[in-house]
Every structure is written in structure tokens, then in C-alpha cells.
PDB file of N, CA, C and O in Angstrom:
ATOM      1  N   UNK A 170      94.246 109.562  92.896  1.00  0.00           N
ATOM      2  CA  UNK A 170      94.821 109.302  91.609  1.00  0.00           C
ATOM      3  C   UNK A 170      95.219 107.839  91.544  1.00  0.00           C
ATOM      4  O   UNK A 170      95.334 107.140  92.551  1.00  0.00           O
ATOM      5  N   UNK A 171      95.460 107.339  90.083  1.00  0.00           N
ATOM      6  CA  UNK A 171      95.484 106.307  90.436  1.00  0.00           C
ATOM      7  C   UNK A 171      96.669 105.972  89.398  1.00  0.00           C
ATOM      8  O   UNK A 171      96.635 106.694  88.402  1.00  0.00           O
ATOM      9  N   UNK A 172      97.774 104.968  89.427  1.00  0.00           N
ATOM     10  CA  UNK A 172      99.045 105.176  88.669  1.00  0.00           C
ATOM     11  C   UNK A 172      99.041 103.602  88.170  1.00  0.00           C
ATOM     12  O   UNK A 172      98.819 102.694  88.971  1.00  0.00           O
ATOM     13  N   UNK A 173      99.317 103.355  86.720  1.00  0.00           N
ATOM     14  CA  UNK A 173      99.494 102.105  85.669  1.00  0.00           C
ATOM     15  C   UNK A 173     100.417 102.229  84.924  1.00  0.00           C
ATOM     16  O   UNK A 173     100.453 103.008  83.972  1.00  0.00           O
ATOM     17  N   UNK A 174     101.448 101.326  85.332  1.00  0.00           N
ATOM     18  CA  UNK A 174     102.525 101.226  84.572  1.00  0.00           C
ATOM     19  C   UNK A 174     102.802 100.046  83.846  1.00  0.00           C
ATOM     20  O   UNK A 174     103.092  99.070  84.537  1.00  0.00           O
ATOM     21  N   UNK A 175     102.782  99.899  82.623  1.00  0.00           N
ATOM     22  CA  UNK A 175     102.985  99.088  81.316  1.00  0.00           C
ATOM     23  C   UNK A 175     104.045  98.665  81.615  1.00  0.00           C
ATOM     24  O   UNK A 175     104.932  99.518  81.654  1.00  0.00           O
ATOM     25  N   UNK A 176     104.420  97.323  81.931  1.00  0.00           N
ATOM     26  CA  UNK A 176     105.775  96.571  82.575  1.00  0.00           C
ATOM     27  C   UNK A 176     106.402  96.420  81.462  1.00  0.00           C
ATOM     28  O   UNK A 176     107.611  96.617  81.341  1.00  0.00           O
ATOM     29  N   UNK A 177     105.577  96.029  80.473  1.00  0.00           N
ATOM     30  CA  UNK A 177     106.228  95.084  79.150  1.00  0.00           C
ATOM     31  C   UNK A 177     106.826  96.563  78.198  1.00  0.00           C
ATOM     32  O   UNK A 177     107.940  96.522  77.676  1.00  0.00           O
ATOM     33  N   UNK A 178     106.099  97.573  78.100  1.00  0.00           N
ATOM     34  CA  UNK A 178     107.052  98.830  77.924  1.00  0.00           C
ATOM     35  C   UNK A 178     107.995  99.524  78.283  1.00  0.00           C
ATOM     36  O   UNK A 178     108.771 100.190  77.598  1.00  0.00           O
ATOM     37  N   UNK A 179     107.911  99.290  80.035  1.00  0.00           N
ATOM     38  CA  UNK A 179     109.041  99.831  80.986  1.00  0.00           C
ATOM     39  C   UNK A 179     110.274  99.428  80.383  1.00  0.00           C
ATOM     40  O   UNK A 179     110.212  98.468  79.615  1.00  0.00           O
ATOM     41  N   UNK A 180     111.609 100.084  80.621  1.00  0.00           N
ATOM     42  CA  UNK A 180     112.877  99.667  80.226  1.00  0.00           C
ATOM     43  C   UNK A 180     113.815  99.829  81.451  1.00  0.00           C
ATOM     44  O   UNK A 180     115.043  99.752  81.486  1.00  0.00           O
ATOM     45  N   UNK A 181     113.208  99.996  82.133  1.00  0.00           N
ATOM     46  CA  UNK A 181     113.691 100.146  83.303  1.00  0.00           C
ATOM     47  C   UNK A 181     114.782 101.479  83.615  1.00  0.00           C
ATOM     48  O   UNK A 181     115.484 101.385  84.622  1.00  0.00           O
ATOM     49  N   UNK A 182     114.926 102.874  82.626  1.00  0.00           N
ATOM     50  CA  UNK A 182     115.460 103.682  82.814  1.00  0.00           C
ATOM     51  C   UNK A 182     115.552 104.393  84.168  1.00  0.00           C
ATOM     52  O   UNK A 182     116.510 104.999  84.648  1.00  0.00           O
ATOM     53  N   UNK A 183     114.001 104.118  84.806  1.00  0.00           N
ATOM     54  CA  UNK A 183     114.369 104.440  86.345  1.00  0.00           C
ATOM     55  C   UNK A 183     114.207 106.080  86.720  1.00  0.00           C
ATOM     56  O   UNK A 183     114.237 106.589  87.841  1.00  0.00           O
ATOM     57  N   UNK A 184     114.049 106.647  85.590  1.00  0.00           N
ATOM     58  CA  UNK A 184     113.628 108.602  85.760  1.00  0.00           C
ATOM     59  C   UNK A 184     112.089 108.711  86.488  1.00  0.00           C
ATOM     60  O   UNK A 184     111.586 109.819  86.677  1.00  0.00           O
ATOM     61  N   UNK A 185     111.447 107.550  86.848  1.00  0.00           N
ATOM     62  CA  UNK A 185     110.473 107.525  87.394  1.00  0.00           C
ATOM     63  C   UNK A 185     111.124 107.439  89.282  1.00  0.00           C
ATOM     64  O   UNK A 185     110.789 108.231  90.163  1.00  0.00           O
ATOM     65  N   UNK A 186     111.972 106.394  89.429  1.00  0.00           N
ATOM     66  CA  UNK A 186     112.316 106.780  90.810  1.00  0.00           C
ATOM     67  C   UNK A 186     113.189 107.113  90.926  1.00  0.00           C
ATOM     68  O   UNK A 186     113.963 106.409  91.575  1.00  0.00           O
ATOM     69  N   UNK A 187     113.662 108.380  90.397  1.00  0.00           N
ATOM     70  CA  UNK A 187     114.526 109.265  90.873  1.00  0.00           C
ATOM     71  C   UNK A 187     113.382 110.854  91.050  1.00  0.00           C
ATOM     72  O   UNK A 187     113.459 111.766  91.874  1.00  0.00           O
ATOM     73  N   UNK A 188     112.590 110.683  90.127  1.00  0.00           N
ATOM     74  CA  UNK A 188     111.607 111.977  90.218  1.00  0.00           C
ATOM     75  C   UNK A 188     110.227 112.033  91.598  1.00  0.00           C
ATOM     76  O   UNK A 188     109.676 113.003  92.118  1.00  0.00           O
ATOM     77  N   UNK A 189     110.026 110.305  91.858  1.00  0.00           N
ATOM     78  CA  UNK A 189     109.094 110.289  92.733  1.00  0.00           C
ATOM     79  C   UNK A 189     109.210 108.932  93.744  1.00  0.00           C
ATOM     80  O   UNK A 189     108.448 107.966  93.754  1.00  0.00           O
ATOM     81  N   UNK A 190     110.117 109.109  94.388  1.00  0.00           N
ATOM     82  CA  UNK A 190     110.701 107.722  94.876  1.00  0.00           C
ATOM     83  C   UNK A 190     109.992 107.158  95.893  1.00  0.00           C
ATOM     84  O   UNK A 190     110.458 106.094  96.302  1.00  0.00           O
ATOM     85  N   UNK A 191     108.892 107.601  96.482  1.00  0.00           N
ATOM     86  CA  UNK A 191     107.641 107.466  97.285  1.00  0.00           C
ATOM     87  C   UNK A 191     106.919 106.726  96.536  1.00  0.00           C
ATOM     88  O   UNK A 191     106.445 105.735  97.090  1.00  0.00           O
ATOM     89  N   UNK A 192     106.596 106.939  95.076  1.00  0.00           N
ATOM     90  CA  UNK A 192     105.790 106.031  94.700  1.00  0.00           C
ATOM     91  C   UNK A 192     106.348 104.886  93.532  1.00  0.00           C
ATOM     92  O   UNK A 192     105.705 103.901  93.168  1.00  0.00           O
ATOM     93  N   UNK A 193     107.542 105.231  93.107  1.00  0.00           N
ATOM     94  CA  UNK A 193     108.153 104.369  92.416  1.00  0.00           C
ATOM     95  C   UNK A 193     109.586 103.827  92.643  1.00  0.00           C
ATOM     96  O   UNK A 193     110.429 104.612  93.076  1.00  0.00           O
ATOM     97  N   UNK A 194     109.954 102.422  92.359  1.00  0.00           N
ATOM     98  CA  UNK A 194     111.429 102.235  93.295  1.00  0.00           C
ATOM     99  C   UNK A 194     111.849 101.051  91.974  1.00  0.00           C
ATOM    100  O   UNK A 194     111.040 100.495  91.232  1.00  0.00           O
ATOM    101  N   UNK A 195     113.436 100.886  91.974  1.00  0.00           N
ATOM    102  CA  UNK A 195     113.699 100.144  91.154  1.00  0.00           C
ATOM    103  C   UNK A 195     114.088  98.668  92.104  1.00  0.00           C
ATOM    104  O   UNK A 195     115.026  98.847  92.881  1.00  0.00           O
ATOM    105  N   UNK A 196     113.631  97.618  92.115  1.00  0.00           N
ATOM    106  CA  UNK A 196     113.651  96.452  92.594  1.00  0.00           C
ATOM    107  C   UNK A 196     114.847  95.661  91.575  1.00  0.00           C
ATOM    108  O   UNK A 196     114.541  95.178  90.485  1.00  0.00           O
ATOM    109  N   UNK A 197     116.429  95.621  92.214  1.00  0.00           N
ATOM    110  CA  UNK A 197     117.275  95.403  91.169  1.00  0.00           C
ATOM    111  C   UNK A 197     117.660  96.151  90.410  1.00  0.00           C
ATOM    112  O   UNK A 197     117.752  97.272  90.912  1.00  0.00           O
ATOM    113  N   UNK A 198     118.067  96.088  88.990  1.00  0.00           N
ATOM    114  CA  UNK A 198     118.588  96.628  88.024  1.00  0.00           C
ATOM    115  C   UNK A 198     117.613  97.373  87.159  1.00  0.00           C
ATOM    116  O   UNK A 198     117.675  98.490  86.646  1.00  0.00           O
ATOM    117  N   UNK A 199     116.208  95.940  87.136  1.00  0.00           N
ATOM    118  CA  UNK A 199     115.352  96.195  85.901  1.00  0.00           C
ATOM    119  C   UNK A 199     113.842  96.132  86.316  1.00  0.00           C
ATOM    120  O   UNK A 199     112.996  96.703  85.628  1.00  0.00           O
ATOM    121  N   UNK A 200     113.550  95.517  87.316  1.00  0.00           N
ATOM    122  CA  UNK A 200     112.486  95.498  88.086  1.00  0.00           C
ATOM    123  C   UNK A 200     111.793  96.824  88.443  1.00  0.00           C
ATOM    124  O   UNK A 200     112.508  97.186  89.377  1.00  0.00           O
ATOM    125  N   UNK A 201     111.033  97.601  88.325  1.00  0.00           N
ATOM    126  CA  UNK A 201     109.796  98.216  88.879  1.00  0.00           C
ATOM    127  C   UNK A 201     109.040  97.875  89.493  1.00  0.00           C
ATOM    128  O   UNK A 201     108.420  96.840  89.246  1.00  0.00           O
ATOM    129  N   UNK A 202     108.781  98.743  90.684  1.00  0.00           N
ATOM    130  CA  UNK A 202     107.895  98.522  91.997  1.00  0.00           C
ATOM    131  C   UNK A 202     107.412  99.881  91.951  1.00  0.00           C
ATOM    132  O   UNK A 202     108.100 100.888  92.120  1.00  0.00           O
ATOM    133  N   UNK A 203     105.676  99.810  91.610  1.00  0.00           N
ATOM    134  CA  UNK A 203     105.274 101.046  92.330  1.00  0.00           C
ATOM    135  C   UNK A 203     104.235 101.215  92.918  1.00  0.00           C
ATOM    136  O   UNK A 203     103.447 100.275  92.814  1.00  0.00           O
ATOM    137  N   UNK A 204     103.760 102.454  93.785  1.00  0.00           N
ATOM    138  CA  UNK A 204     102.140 102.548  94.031  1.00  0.00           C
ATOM    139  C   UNK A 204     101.281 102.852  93.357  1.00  0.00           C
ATOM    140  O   UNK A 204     101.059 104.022  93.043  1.00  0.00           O
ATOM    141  N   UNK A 205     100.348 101.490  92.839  1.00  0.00           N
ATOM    142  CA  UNK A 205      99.285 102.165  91.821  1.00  0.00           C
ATOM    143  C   UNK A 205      98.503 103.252  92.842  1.00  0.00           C
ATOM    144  O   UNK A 205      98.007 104.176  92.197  1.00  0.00           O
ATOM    145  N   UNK A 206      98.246 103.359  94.557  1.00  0.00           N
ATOM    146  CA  UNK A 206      97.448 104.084  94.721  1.00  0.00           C
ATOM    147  C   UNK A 206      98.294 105.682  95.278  1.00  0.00           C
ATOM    148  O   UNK A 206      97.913 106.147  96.353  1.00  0.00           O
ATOM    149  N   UNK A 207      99.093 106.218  94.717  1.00  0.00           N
ATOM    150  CA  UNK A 207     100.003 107.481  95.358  1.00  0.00           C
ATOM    151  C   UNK A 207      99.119 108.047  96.653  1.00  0.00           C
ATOM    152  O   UNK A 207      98.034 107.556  96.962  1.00  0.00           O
ATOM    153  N   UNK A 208      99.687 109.052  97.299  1.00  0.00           N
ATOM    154  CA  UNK A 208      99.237 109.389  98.136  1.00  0.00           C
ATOM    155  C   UNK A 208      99.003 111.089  97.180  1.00  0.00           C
ATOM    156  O   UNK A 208      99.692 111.310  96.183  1.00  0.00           O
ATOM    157  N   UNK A 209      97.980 112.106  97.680  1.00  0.00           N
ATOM    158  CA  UNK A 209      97.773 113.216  97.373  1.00  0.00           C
ATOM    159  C   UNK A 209      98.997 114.071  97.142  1.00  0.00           C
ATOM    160  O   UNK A 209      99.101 114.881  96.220  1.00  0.00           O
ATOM    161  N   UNK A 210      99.907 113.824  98.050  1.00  0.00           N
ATOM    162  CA  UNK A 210     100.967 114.819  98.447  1.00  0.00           C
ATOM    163  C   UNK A 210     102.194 114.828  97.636  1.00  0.00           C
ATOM    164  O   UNK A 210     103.079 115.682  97.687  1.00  0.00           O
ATOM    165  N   UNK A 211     102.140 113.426  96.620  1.00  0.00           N
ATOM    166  CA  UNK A 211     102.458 113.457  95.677  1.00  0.00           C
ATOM    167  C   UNK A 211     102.550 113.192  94.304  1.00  0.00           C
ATOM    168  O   UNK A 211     103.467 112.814  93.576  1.00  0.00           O
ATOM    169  N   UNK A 212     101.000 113.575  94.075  1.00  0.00           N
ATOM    170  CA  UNK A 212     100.414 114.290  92.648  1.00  0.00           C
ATOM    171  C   UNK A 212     101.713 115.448  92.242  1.00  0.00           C
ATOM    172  O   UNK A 212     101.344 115.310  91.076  1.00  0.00           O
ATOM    173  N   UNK A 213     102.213 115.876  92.196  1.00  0.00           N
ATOM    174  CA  UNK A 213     103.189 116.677  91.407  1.00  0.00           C
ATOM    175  C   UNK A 213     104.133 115.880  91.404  1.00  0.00           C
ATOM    176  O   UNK A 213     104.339 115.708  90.203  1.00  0.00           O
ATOM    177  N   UNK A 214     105.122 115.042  92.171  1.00  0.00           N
ATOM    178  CA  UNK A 214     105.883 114.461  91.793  1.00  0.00           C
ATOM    179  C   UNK A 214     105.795 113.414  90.306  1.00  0.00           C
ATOM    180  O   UNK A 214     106.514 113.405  89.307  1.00  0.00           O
ATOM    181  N   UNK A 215     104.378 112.437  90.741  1.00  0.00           N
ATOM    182  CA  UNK A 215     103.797 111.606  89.861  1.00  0.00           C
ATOM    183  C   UNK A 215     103.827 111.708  88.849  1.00  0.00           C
ATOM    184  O   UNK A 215     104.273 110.769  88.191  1.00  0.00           O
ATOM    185  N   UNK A 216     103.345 112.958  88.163  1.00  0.00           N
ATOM    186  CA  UNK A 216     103.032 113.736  87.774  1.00  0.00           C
ATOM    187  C   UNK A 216     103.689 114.166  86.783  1.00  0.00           C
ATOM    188  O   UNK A 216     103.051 114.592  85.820  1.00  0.00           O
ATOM    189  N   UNK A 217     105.052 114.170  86.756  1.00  0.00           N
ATOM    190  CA  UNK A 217     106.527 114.534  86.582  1.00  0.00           C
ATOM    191  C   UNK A 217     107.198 113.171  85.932  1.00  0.00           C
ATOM    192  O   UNK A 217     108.008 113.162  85.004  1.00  0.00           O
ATOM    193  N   UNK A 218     106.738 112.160  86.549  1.00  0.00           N
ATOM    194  CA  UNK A 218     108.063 111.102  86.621  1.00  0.00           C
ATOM    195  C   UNK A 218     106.944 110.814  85.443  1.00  0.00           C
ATOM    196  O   UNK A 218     107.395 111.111  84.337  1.00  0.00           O
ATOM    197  N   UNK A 219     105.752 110.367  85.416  1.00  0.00           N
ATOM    198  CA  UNK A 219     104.913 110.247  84.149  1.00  0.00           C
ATOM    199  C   UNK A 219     105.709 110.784  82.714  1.00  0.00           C
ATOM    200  O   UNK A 219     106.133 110.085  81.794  1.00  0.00           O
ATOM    201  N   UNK A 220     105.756 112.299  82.866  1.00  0.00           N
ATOM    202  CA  UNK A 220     105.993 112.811  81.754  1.00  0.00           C
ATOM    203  C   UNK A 220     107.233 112.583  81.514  1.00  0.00           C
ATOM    204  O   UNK A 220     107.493 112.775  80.326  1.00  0.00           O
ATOM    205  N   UNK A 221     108.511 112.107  82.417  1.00  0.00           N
ATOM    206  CA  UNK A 221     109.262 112.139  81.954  1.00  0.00           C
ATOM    207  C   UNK A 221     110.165 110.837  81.513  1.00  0.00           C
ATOM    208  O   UNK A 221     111.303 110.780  81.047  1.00  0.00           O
ATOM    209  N   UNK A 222     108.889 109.469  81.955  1.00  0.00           N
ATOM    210  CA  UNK A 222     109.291 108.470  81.038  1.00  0.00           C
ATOM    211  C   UNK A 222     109.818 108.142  79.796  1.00  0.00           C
ATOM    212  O   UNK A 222     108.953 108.404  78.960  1.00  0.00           O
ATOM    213  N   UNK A 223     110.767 107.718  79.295  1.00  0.00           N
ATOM    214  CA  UNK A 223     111.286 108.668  77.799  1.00  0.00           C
ATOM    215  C   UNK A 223     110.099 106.859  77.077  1.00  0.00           C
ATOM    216  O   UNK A 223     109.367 107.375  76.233  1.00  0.00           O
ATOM    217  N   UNK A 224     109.934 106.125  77.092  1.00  0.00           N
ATOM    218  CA  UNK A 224     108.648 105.118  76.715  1.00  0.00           C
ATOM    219  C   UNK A 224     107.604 105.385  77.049  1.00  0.00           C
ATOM    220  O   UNK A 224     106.766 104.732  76.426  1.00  0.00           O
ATOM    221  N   UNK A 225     107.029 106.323  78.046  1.00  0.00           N
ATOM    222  CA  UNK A 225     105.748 106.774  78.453  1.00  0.00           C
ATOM    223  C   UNK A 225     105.216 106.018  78.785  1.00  0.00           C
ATOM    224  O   UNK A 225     104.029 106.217  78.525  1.00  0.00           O
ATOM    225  N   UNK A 226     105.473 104.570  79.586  1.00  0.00           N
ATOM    226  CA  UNK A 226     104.984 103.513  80.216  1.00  0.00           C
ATOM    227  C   UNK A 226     103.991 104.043  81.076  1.00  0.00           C
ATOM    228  O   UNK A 226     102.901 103.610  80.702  1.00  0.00           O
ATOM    229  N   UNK A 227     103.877 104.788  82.064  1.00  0.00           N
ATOM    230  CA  UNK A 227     103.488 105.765  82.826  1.00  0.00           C
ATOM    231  C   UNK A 227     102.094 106.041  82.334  1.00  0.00           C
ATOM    232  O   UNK A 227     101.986 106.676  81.285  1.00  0.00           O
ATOM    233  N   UNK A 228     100.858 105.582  83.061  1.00  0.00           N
ATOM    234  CA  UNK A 228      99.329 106.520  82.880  1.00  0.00           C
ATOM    235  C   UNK A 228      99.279 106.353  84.617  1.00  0.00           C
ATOM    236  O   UNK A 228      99.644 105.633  85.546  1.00  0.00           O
ATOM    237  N   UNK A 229      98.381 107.859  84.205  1.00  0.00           N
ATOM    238  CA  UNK A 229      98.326 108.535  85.858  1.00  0.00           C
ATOM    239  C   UNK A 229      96.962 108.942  85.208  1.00  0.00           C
ATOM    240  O   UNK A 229      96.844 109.625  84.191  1.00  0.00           O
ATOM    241  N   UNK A 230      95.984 108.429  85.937  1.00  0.00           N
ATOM    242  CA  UNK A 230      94.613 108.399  85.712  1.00  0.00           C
ATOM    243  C   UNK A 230      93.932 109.174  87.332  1.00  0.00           C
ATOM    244  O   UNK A 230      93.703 108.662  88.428  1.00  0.00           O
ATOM    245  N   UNK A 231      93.755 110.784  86.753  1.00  0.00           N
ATOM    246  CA  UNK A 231      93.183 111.609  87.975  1.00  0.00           C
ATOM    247  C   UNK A 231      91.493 112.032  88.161  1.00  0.00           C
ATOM    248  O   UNK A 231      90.741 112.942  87.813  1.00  0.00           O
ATOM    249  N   UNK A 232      91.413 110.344  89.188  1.00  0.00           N
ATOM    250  CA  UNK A 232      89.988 110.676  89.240  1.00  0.00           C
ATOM    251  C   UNK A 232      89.132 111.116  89.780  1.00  0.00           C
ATOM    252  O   UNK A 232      87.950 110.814  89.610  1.00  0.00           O
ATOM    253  N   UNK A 233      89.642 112.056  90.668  1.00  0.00           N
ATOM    254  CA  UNK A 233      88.592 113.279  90.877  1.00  0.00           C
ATOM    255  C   UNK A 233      87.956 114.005  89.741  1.00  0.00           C
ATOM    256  O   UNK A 233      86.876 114.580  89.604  1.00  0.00           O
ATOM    257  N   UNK A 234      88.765 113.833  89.135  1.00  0.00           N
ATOM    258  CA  UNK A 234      88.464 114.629  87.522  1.00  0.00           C
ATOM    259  C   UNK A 234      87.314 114.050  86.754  1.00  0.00           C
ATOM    260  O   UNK A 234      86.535 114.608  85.982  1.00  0.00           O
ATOM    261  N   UNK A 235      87.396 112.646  87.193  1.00  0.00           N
ATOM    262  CA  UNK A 235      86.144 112.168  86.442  1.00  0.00           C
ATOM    263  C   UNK A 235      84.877 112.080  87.469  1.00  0.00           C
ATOM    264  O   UNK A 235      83.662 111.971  87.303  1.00  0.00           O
ATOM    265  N   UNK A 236      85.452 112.146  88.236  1.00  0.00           N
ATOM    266  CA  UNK A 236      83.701 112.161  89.211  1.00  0.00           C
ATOM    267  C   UNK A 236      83.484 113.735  89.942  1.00  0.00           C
ATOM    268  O   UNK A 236      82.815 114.104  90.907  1.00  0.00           O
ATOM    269  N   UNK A 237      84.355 114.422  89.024  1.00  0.00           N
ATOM    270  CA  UNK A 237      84.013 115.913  89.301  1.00  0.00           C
ATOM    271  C   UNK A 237      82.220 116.181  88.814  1.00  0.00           C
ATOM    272  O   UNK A 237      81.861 115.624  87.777  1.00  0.00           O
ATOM    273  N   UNK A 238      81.265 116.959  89.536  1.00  0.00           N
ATOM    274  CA  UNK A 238      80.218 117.420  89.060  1.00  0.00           C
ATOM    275  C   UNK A 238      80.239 118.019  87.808  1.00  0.00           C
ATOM    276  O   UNK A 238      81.219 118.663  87.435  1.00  0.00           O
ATOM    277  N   UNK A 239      79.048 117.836  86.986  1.00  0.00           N
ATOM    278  CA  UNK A 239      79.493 118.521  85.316  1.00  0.00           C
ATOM    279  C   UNK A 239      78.580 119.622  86.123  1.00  0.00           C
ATOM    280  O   UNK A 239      77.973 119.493  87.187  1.00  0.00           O
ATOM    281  N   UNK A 240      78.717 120.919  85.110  1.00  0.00           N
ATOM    282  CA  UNK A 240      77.930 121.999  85.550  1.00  0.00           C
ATOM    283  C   UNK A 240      77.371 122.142  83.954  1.00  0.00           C
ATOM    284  O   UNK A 240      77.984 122.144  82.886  1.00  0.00           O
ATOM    285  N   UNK A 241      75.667 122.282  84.335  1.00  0.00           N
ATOM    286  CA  UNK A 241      75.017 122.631  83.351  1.00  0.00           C
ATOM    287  C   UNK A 241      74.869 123.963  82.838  1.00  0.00           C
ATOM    288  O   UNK A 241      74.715 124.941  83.569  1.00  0.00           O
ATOM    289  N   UNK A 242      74.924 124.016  81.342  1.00  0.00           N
ATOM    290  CA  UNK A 242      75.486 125.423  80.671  1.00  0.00           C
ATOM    291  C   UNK A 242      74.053 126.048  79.884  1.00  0.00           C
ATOM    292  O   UNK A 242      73.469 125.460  78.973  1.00  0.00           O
ATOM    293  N   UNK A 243      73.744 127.061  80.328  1.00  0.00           N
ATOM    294  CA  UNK A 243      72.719 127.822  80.081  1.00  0.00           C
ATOM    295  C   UNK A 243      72.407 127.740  78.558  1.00  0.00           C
ATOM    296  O   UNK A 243      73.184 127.639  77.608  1.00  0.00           O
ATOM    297  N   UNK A 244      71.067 127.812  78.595  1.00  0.00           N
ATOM    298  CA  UNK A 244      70.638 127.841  76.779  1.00  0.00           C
ATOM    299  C   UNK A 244      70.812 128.513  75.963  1.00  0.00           C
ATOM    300  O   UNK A 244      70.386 128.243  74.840  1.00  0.00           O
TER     301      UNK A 244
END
């Protein structure tokens, strides 16, 4: 997965590292620090702190999903 956070949107409320503090940390007061590359183990946390950005700065782009095989659908 891969995690993009919009700095210039961020407000620095910080519900991102309190929900997933492995991949996101507040540097100071207002500063954001995170891992664009998370580790697997925490896709649900991520996951979470995404949705619960109250600015939704937060895209969590899961790309297995896009290089999943399409399956072809009968005629």
C-alpha cells in the first residue's frame, strides 16, 4: 500500500498518529511525518487514521488492488 498525505491540507489534528503511530507521528506541534510505504501489518490501522482525518488529507492507494488479475466474464 502506498500512503499520500496533502501537507498543505493537513491541520495537523494528529487523529492520524494517535490511530496508527507506526506509520504516522507528529514532528512538533504541527509537523507531520509519515510512511508513504506502511508495512502490511498495518493496513487496518492506516486504514482508520485515513478515514478518520476530519480534512481527509489522507489517500491510501491499495495496490495490490490494481495489479490484481482481472478475470474474464463469460459471454
Amino acid at each position: 500500500m502506498r500512503v499520500v498525505v496533502d501537507l498543505s491540507r493537513c491541520e495537523g489534528y494528529a487523529q492520524c498518529a494517535f490511530l496508527a503511530p507506526e506509520a504516522f507521528r507528529m514532528h512538533g506541534e504541527e509537523a507531520l511525518m509519515y510512511d508513504s510505504n506502511p508495512d502490511d501489518a498495518q493496513r487496518d490501522l492506516v486504514l482508520r487514521a485515513a478515514a478518520a482525518c476530519p480534512v481527509q488529507a489522507i489517500l491510501v492507494d491499495r495496490l495490490e488492488e490494481r495489479n490484481a488479475p482481472v478475470e474474464a466474464s463469460a459471454p
